[in-house]
Every structure is written in structure tokens, then in C-alpha cells.
XYZ file of C-alpha atoms in Angstrom:
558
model
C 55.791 -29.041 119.951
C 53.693 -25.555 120.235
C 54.729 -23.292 122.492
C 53.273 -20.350 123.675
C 54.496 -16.835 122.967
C 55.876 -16.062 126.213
C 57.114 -19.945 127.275
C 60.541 -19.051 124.668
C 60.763 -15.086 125.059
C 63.348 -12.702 125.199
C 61.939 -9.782 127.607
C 63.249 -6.453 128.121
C 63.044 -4.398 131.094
C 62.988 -0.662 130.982
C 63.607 1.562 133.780
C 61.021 4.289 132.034
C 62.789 7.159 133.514
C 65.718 6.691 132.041
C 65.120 5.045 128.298
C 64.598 8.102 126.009
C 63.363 11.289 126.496
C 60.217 12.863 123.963
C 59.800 15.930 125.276
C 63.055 17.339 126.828
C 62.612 17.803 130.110
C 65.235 15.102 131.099
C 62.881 12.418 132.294
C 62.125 9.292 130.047
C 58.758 8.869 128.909
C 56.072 6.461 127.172
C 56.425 8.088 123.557
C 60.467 8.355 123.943
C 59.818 4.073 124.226
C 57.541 4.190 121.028
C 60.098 6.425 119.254
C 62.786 3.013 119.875
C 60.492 0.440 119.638
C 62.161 -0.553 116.259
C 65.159 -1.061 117.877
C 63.946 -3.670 120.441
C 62.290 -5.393 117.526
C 65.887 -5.365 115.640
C 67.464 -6.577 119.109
C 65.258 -9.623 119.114
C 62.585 -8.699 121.671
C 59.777 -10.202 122.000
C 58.375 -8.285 125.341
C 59.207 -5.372 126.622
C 58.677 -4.896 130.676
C 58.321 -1.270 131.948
C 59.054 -0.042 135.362
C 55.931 1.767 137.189
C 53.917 4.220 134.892
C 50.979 5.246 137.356
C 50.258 8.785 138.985
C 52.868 8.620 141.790
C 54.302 11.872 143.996
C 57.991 9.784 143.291
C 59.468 9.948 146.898
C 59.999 6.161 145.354
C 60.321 6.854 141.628
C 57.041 5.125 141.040
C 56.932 2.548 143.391
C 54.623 4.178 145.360
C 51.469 4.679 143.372
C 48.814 7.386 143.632
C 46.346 5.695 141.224
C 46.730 2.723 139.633
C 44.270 4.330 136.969
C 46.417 6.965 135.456
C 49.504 7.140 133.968
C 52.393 9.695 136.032
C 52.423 12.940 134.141
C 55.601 13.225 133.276
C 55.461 9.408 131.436
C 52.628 11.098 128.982
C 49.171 9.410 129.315
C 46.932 6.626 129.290
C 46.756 7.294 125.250
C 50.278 7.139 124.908
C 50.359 4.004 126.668
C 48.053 2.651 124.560
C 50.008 4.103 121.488
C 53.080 2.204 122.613
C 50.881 -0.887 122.627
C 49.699 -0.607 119.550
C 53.109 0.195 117.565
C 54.717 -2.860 119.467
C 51.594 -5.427 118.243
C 52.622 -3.729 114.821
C 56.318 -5.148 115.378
C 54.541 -8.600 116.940
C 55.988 -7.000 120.284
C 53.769 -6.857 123.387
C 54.011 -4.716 126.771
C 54.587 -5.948 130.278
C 53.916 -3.120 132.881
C 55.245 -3.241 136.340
C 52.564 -3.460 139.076
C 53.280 -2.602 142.452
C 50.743 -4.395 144.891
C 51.966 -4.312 147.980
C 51.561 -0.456 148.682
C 50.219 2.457 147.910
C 51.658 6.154 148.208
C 50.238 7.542 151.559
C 49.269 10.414 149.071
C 46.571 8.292 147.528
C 42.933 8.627 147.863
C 42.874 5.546 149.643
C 45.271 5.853 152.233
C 43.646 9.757 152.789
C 40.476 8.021 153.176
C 41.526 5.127 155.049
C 43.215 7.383 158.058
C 40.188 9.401 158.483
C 38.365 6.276 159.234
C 35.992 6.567 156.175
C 33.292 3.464 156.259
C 34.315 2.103 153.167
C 38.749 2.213 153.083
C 39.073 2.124 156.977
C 40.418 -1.871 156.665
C 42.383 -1.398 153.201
C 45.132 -0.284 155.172
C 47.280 -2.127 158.036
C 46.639 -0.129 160.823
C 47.570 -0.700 164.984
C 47.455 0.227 168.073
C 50.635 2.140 169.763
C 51.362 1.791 172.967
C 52.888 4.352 175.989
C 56.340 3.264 177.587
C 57.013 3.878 181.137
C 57.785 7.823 180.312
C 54.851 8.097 178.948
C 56.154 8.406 175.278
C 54.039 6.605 172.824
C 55.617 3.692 170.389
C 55.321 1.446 167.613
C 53.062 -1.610 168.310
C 56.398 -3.724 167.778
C 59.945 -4.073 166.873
C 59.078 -4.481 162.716
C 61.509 -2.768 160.704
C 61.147 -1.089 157.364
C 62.905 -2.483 154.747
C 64.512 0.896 154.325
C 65.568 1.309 157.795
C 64.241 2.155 161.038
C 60.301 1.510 162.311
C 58.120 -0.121 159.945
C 55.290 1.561 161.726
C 54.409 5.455 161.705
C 51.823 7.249 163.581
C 48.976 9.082 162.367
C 46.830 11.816 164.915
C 43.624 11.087 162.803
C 43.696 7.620 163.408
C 45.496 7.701 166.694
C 46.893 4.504 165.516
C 49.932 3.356 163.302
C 50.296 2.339 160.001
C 52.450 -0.374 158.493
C 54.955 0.348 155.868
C 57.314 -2.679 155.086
C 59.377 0.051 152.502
C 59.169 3.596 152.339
C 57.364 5.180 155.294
C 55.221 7.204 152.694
C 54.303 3.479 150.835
C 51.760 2.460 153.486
C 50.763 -1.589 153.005
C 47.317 -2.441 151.911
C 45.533 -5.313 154.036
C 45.251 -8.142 151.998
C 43.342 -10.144 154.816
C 40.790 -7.251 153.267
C 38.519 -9.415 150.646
C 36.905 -5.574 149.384
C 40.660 -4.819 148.837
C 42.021 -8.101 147.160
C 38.383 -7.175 144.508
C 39.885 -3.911 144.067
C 43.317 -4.667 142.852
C 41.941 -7.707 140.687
C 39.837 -4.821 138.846
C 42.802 -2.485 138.492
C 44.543 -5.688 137.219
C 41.950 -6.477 134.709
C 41.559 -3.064 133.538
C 45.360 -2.665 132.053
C 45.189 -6.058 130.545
C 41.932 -5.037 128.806
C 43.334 -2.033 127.189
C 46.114 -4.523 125.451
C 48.968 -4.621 128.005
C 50.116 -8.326 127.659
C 51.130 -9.081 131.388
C 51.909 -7.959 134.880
C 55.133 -8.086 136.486
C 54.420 -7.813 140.393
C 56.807 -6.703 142.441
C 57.138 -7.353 145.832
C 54.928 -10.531 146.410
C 56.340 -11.996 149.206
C 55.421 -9.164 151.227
C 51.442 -8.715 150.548
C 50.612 -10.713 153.320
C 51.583 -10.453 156.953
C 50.696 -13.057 160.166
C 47.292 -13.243 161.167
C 47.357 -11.379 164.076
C 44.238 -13.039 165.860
C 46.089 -16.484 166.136
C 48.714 -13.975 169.144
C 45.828 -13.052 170.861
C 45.038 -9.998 168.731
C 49.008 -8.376 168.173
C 51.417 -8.641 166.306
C 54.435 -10.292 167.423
C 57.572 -8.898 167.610
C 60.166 -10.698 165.059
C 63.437 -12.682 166.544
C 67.145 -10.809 166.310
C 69.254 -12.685 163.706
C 72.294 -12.130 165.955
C 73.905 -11.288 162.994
C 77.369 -9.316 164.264
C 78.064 -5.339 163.455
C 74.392 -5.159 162.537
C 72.486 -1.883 164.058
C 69.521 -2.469 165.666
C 67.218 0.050 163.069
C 69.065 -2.204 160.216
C 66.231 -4.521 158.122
C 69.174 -7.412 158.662
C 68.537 -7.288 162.074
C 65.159 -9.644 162.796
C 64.507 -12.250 161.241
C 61.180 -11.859 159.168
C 59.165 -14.409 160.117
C 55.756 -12.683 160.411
C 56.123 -9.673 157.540
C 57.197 -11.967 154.576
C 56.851 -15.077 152.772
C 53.575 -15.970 154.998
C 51.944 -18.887 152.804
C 48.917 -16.710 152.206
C 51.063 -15.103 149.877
C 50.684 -17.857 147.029
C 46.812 -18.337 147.586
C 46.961 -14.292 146.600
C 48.961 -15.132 143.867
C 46.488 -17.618 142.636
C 43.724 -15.634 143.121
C 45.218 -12.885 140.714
C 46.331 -15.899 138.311
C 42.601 -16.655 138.062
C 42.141 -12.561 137.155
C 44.257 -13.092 134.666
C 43.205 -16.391 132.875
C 39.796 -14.231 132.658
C 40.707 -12.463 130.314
C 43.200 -14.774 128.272
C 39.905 -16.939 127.626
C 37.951 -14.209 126.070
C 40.324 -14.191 122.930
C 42.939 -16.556 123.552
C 45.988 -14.893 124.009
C 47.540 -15.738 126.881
C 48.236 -12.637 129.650
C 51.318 -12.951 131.776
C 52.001 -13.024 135.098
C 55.430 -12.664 136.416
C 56.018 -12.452 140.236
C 59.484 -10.617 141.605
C 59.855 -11.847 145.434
C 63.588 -11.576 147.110
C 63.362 -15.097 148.685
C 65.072 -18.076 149.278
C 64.974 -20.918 145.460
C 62.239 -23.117 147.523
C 59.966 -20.137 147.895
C 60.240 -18.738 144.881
C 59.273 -21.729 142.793
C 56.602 -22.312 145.366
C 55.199 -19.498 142.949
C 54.369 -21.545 139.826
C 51.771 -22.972 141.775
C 50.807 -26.324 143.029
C 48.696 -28.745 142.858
C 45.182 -27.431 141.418
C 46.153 -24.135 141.822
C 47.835 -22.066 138.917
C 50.252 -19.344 140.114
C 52.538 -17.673 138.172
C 53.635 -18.443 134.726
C 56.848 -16.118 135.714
C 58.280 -16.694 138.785
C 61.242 -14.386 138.223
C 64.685 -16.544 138.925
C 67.325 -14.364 140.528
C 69.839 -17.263 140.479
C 72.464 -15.043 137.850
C 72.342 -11.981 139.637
C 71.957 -12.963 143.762
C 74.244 -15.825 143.757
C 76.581 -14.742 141.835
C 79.396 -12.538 142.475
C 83.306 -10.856 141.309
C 84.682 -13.885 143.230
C 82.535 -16.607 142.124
C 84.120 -19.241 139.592
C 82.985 -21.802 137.295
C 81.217 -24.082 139.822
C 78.919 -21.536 141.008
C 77.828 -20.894 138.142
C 76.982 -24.655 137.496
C 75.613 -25.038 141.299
C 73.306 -21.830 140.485
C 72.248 -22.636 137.364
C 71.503 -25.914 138.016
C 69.624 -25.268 141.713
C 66.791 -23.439 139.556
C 66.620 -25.993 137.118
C 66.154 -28.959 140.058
C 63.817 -27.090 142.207
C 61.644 -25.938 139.529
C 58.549 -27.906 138.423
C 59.563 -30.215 135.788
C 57.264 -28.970 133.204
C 57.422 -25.809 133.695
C 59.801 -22.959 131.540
C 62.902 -21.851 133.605
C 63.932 -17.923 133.052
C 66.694 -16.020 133.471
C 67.687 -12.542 134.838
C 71.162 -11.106 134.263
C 70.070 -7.638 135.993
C 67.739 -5.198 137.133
C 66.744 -1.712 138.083
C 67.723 -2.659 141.568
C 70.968 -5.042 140.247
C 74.594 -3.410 139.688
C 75.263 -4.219 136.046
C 77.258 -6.971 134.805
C 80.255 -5.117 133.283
C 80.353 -3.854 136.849
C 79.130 -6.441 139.197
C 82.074 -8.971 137.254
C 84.078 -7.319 134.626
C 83.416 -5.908 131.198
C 84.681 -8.642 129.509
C 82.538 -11.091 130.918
C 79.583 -9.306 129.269
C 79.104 -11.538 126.255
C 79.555 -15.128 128.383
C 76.474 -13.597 130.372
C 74.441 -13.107 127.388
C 74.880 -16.709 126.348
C 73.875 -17.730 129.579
C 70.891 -15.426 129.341
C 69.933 -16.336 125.788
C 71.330 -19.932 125.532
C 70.143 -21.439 128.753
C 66.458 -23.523 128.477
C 63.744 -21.149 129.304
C 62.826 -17.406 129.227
C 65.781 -14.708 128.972
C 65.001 -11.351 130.912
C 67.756 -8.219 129.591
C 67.710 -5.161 132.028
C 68.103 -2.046 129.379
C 71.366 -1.739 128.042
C 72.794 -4.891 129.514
C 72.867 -5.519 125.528
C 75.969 -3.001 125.019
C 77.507 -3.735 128.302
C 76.788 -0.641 130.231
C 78.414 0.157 133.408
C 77.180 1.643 136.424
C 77.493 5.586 136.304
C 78.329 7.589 139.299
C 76.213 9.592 140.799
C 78.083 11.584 143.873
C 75.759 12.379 146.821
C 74.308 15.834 145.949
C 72.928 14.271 142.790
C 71.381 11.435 144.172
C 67.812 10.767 144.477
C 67.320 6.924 145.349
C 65.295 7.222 148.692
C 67.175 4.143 150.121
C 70.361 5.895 150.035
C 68.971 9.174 151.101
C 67.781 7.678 154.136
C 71.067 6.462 155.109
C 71.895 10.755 155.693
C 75.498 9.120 154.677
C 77.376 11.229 151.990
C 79.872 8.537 152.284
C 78.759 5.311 152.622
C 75.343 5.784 150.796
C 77.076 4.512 148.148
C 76.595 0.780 149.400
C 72.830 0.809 149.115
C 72.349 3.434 146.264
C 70.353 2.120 142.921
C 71.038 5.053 141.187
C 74.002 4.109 139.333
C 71.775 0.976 137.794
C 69.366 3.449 136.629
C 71.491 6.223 134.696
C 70.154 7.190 131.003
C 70.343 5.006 128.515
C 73.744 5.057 125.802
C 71.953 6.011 122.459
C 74.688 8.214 120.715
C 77.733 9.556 121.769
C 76.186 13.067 121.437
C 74.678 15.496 124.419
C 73.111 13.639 127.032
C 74.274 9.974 124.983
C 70.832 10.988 122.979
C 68.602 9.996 125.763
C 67.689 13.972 125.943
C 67.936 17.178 124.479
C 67.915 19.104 128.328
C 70.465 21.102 129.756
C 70.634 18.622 132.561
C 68.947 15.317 133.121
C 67.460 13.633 136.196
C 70.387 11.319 136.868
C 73.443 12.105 134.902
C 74.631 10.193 132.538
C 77.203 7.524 132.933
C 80.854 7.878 131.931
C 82.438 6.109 128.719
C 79.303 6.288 126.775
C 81.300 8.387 124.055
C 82.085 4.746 122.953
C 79.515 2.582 124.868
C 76.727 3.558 122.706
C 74.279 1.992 120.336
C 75.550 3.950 117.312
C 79.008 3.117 117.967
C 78.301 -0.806 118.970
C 75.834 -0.958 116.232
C 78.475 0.248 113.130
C 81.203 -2.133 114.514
C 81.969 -5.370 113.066
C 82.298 -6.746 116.712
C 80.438 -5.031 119.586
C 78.653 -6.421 122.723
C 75.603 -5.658 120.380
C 76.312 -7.786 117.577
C 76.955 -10.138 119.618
C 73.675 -10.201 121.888
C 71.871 -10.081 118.228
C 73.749 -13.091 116.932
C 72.818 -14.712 119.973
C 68.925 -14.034 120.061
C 69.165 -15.127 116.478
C 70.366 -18.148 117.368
C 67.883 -19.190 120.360
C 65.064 -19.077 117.652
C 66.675 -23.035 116.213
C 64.930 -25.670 117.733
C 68.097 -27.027 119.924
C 67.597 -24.166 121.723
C 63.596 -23.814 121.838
C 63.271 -27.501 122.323
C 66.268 -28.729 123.352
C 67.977 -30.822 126.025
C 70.658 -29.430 128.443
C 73.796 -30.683 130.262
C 76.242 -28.721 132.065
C 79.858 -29.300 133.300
C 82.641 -27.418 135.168
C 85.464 -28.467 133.256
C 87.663 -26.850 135.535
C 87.356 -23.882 138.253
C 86.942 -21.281 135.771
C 85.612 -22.786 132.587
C 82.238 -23.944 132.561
C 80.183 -25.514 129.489
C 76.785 -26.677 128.646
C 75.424 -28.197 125.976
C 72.110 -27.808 124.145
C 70.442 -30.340 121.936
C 67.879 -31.307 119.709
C 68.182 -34.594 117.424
C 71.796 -34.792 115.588
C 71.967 -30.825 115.980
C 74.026 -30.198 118.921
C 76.274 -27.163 120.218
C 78.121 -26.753 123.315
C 78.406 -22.888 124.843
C 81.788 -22.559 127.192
C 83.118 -19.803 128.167
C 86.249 -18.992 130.754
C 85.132 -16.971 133.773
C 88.929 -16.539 134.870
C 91.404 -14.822 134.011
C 94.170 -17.073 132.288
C 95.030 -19.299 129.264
C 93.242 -22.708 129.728
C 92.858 -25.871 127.224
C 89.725 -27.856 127.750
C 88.364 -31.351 126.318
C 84.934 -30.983 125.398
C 84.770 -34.526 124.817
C 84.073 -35.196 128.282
C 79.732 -34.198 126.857
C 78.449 -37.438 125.151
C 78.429 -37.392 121.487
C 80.658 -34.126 121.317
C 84.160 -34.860 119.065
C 85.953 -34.174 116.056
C 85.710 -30.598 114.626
C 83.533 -27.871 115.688
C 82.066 -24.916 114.249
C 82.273 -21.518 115.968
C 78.469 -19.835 115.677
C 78.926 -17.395 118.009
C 81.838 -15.534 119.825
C 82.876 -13.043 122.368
C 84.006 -9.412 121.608
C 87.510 -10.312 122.612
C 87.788 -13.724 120.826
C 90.478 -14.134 118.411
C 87.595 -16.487 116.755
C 84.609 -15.632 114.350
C 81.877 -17.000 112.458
C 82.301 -20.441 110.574
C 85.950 -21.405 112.181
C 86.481 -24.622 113.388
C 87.777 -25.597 116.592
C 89.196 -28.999 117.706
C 86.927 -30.770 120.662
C 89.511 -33.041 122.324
C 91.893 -29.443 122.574
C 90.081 -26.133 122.900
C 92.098 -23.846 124.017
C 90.533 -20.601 125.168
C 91.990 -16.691 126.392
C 90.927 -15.583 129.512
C 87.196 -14.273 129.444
C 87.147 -15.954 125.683
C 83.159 -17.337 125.660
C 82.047 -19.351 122.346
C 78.974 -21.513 120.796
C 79.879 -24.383 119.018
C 78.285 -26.132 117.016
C 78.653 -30.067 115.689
C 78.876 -30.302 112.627
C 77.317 -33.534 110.712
């Protein structure tokens, strides 16, 4: 069976900021990426995904884009970009860039334009009418809130009218019920896969759309309470959001920019990528492959590993999550996997270090697409970044130098563990924009990559091992054997292996038997750091016995 490049891929995402440093001035960059590329390549990458690279004033660290055209200054340039492109088709790597299409930054051209009423950008924005109270103090149109808190509306005199801003109040929505608009991005969309980018992650896509406000007699209604308890009343948990997200007009845009896409795959038949990123419920999310007639995304990103999964959870739910994704999503379509993000604590933190490896397998061994957030190769751990060095807007707008620490992203995004040198060799500057997490004296990729057993061996064993057809190809069965081991097994003719791994934290003997056609001896391909087990020992399948955290792939032999 062909497959296409991306439908078996190991992808990489890259918080650019914080990868590696060119130029010293503590801030990650495009040509510190091209300086490592030969480690991704050595990793097993096939993709690499990078966070937002366009002009941005970085109130949100690139999420709130100045012009989609340019690259941000202190990422290098549109040549550089290019560069990186070119050194990665070298390797037979391709780049995945991070769009952001909700919003702009209120700094942009547009949004300048747009609140001055100019002819042409008056509509790209969502824009309302206020209204006075009974003082005589004017307000929002309605109750929306701001996914960061407080009003998602905010006045401007030019205008004298409000516009919408579902995050940041300086990322102002665009107006997708705009068709000029919905042209516009499809061009910008076009023009980065043209210069050799491979794909387009989208973030945010269950937002682009809000309710058509001429079917409430020209407003927008205000959104229901949840009721929820302890809940303040400028928290985002406090409405439900029935009118700002998932609004089925969201997949028709989706299509649309599938169709952008495909435009250009046809010209020399290599297929561009689109992956979507929306914080929804499993039905919605699949919704995104498309239906029917109409092609949506070849990526919908699956947050099963990271969202439903937690310190307490046990073998079952990692069966019941697993296995939701694989039911709900279209049958012939490739399943993917996300152990972490930018936005994600990391594993080693959100479980336990020693659960990194049995993570990996699920990531790299499971049927489908694995996605690796930067460094979750080595088993990184969230750094600590105390209040008067943080910089995450969401937890700066709590004005909590206590309990920031809840909503804070920053400790996901501290520089990457190269060496155990200055700065981990991310940078050669005094001081860097987020400081650098503790234990990376021996969390490194020097360190991991001498040893004879490291998180990093590991994770290359493993992506080594997802290239044999059982895993390409294969079938898949899984089975809590108990409440903390859980197994699955991958197929492909008579060449079979079974992955299990204990989630808890004792001794345990398990039958692995209880899979069809699994019995006799077994050979161990792959094991955890911890394992007293290696490469080419054998292991009984009627009495495994396995340490607490122990994770292994087995392999029948014939």
C-alpha cells in the first residue's frame, strides 16, 4: 500500500523562541533551527512544525500577527525561512509553519485601517454597537467574554463602536462572514506554501466564525451562565459558548482553505498539509476531516493524550481515550497523536518522569501520525518561572503573583536542553527571555545522547521501529489488563508485537495471552529507561512480570 508522506509522519513542534539561539540575544531564531536541523533528521523527523514566525509587536509571543507577509525580526527573515526550507528538503525534511487565522494584532495595517472606517477594511473586522446603561455609562454590546478574561469587546473613539476579541484584547477577530477577507487569507495561505513551506497548522479554528447576527434581529446574543460553582463572573468558564465557537460555518471555512491548499499540491504533486488545532469536544473535532464531498483537514489535531489524561488517570483511561479517537474518526482516515504542546505542561511533569518512555510508545507506536512538542524526546520538565520573570499574557492578566501560576504557559516554553553548559547551549547571552529550566545539567541532549540508556535512545529506537510495516500498515487491538497496565498490539501478517507498559506504581504480572495469537516466548525490541530489560531478551507471554512504570515492545518471534 502507498502512503503519502505525511499519512505515517513523525512531526515536531518547535516553540521558535525557545529552540536555539544564532545570534545571542537570548531569543530563538530561524537560523538557530537550521543550525539543528541534523539533529531532527537523526531523531527521526520527518516534519518539523514551527510556532508563529510573522511581524508581530508580541503582547502574545506571535500569536497576534502584524503581517502575515514578513517574518518577526528577531526570528531573522523571509530568506532565512526559506534557508531552513531548503536545508530540511536536503535532509528529506519539510516545514510546517503555524498560522494564526483567527486574529490579527490591533497593531496591523488592517485593524488601523479598519477602525478609521477606510472603504476597503471597514468589514474585515467584527465591529458593534455599545450601548448606554441607565447612568449613562457606555458598555459592551453583550456579556461575551475573552478567552483571557474579562469583556471580549473593547471600545474604540474612531469607530465609536466595539471590537471583538475572543483572546487578547490587542488580537482583534477578523470577520469571516467577510468574502474580501476569507480571499485575503487564502492568498497569504498560498503565498507561504509557494515559497516551499509544506503545510499549515491553524490554530484556533473553532473560533473563526461567530453567529450570524441577522437571524437575532441584528445583535448579538448574549451567551447562557454555565452555573458552574466558585466561577467569577469575568471568568471564560462562566457562559457557555454557544454563539463565539464551534458555529458550523467553521468547517465550510475549513474547506474552503482545504481547496487553497489542494491548488497548489496539483501543480507538482506534493501534497501540502493542513492541520487544524480547535479545543473542542472528539465529535467536533473529527467533524474536521471533512464530510461528505467536502475535503477538510488532512490533520485534525487529536488532543485525546494530553486533555483527557491526567496524574490520576490509570490504565483504562488510557484505553477509553485512545480508543474514543480511533471510533469517532472516519474509518479511512490516519489517526494522530499529541503528547504535548506549547500550551500543554510536559509529560515528565503533567504524570511523572518515569512515565516518559511509555508515552513515547504511545506516541510512536499507536496507528497514525505522532506529533513530539520539542524536547518531549529527553523528557524535559517544566521550568519555573517566578512572577517577575514571567511574560505569558494569560497569566499577566490574572495581576496574581500567586496564583498566576495555574494558567501560566511559560514553564512549557523554557529553552531548549542542548548541553549542560551556559544557558543549556540554547544561547550565548547573559540572560535569556525565559530562563532556563532546572536539572538540565543532566537533562540534556549531550548527556542523553552519550548514554547507553537515555529517554533519547529510547525515542530513537522507537521511531526506528515505526518505519516496519506492522506499524505503517498494521492492525491494532488494545486491552486493560488490569487498572494500571495497559497493552496493545500491532500487526501485520505473522509479524506481530505487543507494547505494555505499567502506568502505576507497583510490581504486577500480566498474561499477554489474553491478545489472539500472542504465546510462547517474546522478544524485547524496545524498553524503558528504567527497565531491568534490553534489546534481544526474551520474555515469557503467559507470565510477564513488569516494575512499576516498566514500558516494553515485544515482539513474536516465528
Amino acid at each position: 500500500m502507498k502512503l503519502d508522506w505525511w499519512e505515517t509522519a513523525v512531526f515536531y513542534q518547535i516553540y521558535v523562541r525557545s529552540f536555539m539561539d544564532s545570534d545571542g540575544d537570548g531569543v530563538g531564531d530561524i537560523n538557530g533551527i537550521t543550525s539543528r536541523v541534523q539533529y531532527l533528521k537523526d531523531l527521526g523527523v520527518d516534519a518539523m512544525i514551527l510556532s508563529p514566525v510573522f511581524k508581530s509587536p508580541m503582547y502574545d509571543f506571535g500569536f497576534d500577527v502584524t503581517d502575515y507577509y514578513n517574518i518577526h525580526h528577531e526570528y531573522g527573515t523571509t530568506e532565512d525561512l526559506e534557508n531552513l526550507v531548503k536545508k530540511a528538503e536536503e535532509l528529506h525534511m519539510k516545514v510546517i509553519l503555524d498560522f494564526v487565522p483567527n486574529h490579527t494584532s490591533n497593531d496591523s495595517d488592517w485593524f488601523v485601517k479598519s477602525s478609521q472606517k477606510d472603504e476597503y477594511y471597514s468589514d474585515w473586522y467584527v465591529w458593534e454597537d455599545g450601548h448606554l446603561d441607565v447612568n449613562g455609562l457606555r458598555r459592551p454590546p453583550n456579556n461575551w467574554l475573552s478567552f483571557f478574561g474579562k469583556s471580549a469587546w473593547t471600545y474604540v473613539p474612531s469607530r465609536d463602536q466595539f471590537y471583538l476579541h475572543q483572546f487578547g484584547d490587542s488580537e482583534p477577530d477578523l470577520n469571516y462572514r467577510n468574502p474580501v477577507l476569507v480571499e485575503e487569507i487564502k492568498t497569504l495561505m498560498k503565498y507561504w506554501l509557494e515559497k516551499g513551506v509544506a503545510g499549515l497548522r491553524l490554530s484556533s479554528v473553532n473560533y473563526l466564525v461567530e453567529a450570524d447576527k441577522d437571524l437575532y434581529g441584528g445583535h448579538y446574543p448574549d451567551e447562557l451562565t454555565t452555573g458552574k460553582r466558585g466561577v467569577e463572573s469575568e471568568n471564560y468558564n462562566y457562559l457557555e459558548h454557544i454563539y463565539t465557537k464551534d458555529q458550523d460555518e467553521n468547517y465550510d471555512m475549513v474547506s474552503q482553505f482545504r481547496e487553497a491548499f489542494d491548488s497548489i499540491t496539483i501543480r507538482d504533486n506534493v501534497t501540502r498539509v493542513l492541520m487544524t488545532e480547535a479545543c473542542t469536544s472528539v465529535k467536533k473535532a473529527v467533524k474536521y476531516y471533512g464530510e461528505g464531498v467536502h475535503s477538510g483537514a488532512q490533520i485534525p489535531l487529536n488532543f485525546a493524550l494530553t486533555k483527557d489524561l491526567g496524574k490520576e488517570s490509570d490504565a483504562r483511561d488510557i484505553k477509553y481515550a485512545v480508543d474514543r479517537w480511533l471510533t469517532y474518526k472516519p474509518l479511512k482516515k490516519p489517526a494522530n497523536w499529541v503528547t504535548g504542546t506549547q500550551d500543554k505542561s510536559r509529560v515528565a511533569s503533567r504524570f511523572r518522569p518515569e512515565l516518559v518512555d511509555a508515552f513515547n510508545m504511545l506516541l510512536l507506536l499507536l496507528p497514525g501520525i505522532a506529533i513530539t512538542y520539542m524536547g518531549e524526546e529527553l523528557g524535559m520538565v517544566n521550568g519555573f518561572v517566578p512572577w517577575s520573570e514571567t511574560r505569558d499574557p494569560l497569566a499577566c492578566g490574572t495581576d496574581d503573583p500567586v496564583n498566576f501560576i495555574e494558567v501560566t504557559r511559560d514553564p512549557i516554553r523554557t529553552p531548549f536542553q542542548w548541553t549542560n553548559g551556559k544557558n543549556a547551549g540554547f544561547s550565548d547571552a547573559d540572560k535569556t527571555w525565559l530562563p532556563v529550566a532546572e536539572g538540565y545539567e543532566h537533562n540534556n541532549v549531550a548527556n542523553e545522547k552519550a548514554a547507553a540508556r537515555s529517554h533519547y535512545q529510547v525515542y530513537r529506537s522507537l521511531t526506528g521501529l515505526r518505519a516496519r510495516p506492522a506499524f505503517r500498515l498494521g492492525r491494532y487491538e488494545s486491552l486493560a489488563l488490569n487498572n494500571d497496565i495497559f497493552a496493545f498490539k500491532r500487526w501485520y501478517n505473522d509479524d506481530a508485537y505487543v507494547v505494555v507498559m505499567n502506568v502505576g506504581k507497583v510490581y504486577q504480572v500480566v498474561n499477554l495471552t489474553a491478545f489472539d495469537l500472542i504465546f510462547g516466548q517474546l522478544e524485547v525490541e524496545v524498553s524503558s529507561v528504567l527497565s531491568s530489560r534490553t534489546y534481544g531478551d526474551t520474555v515469557q507471554a503467559n507470565y510477564l512480570d513488569l516494575a512499576a512504570d516498566e514500558a516494553l515492545v515485544v515482539r513474536m518471534q516465528v
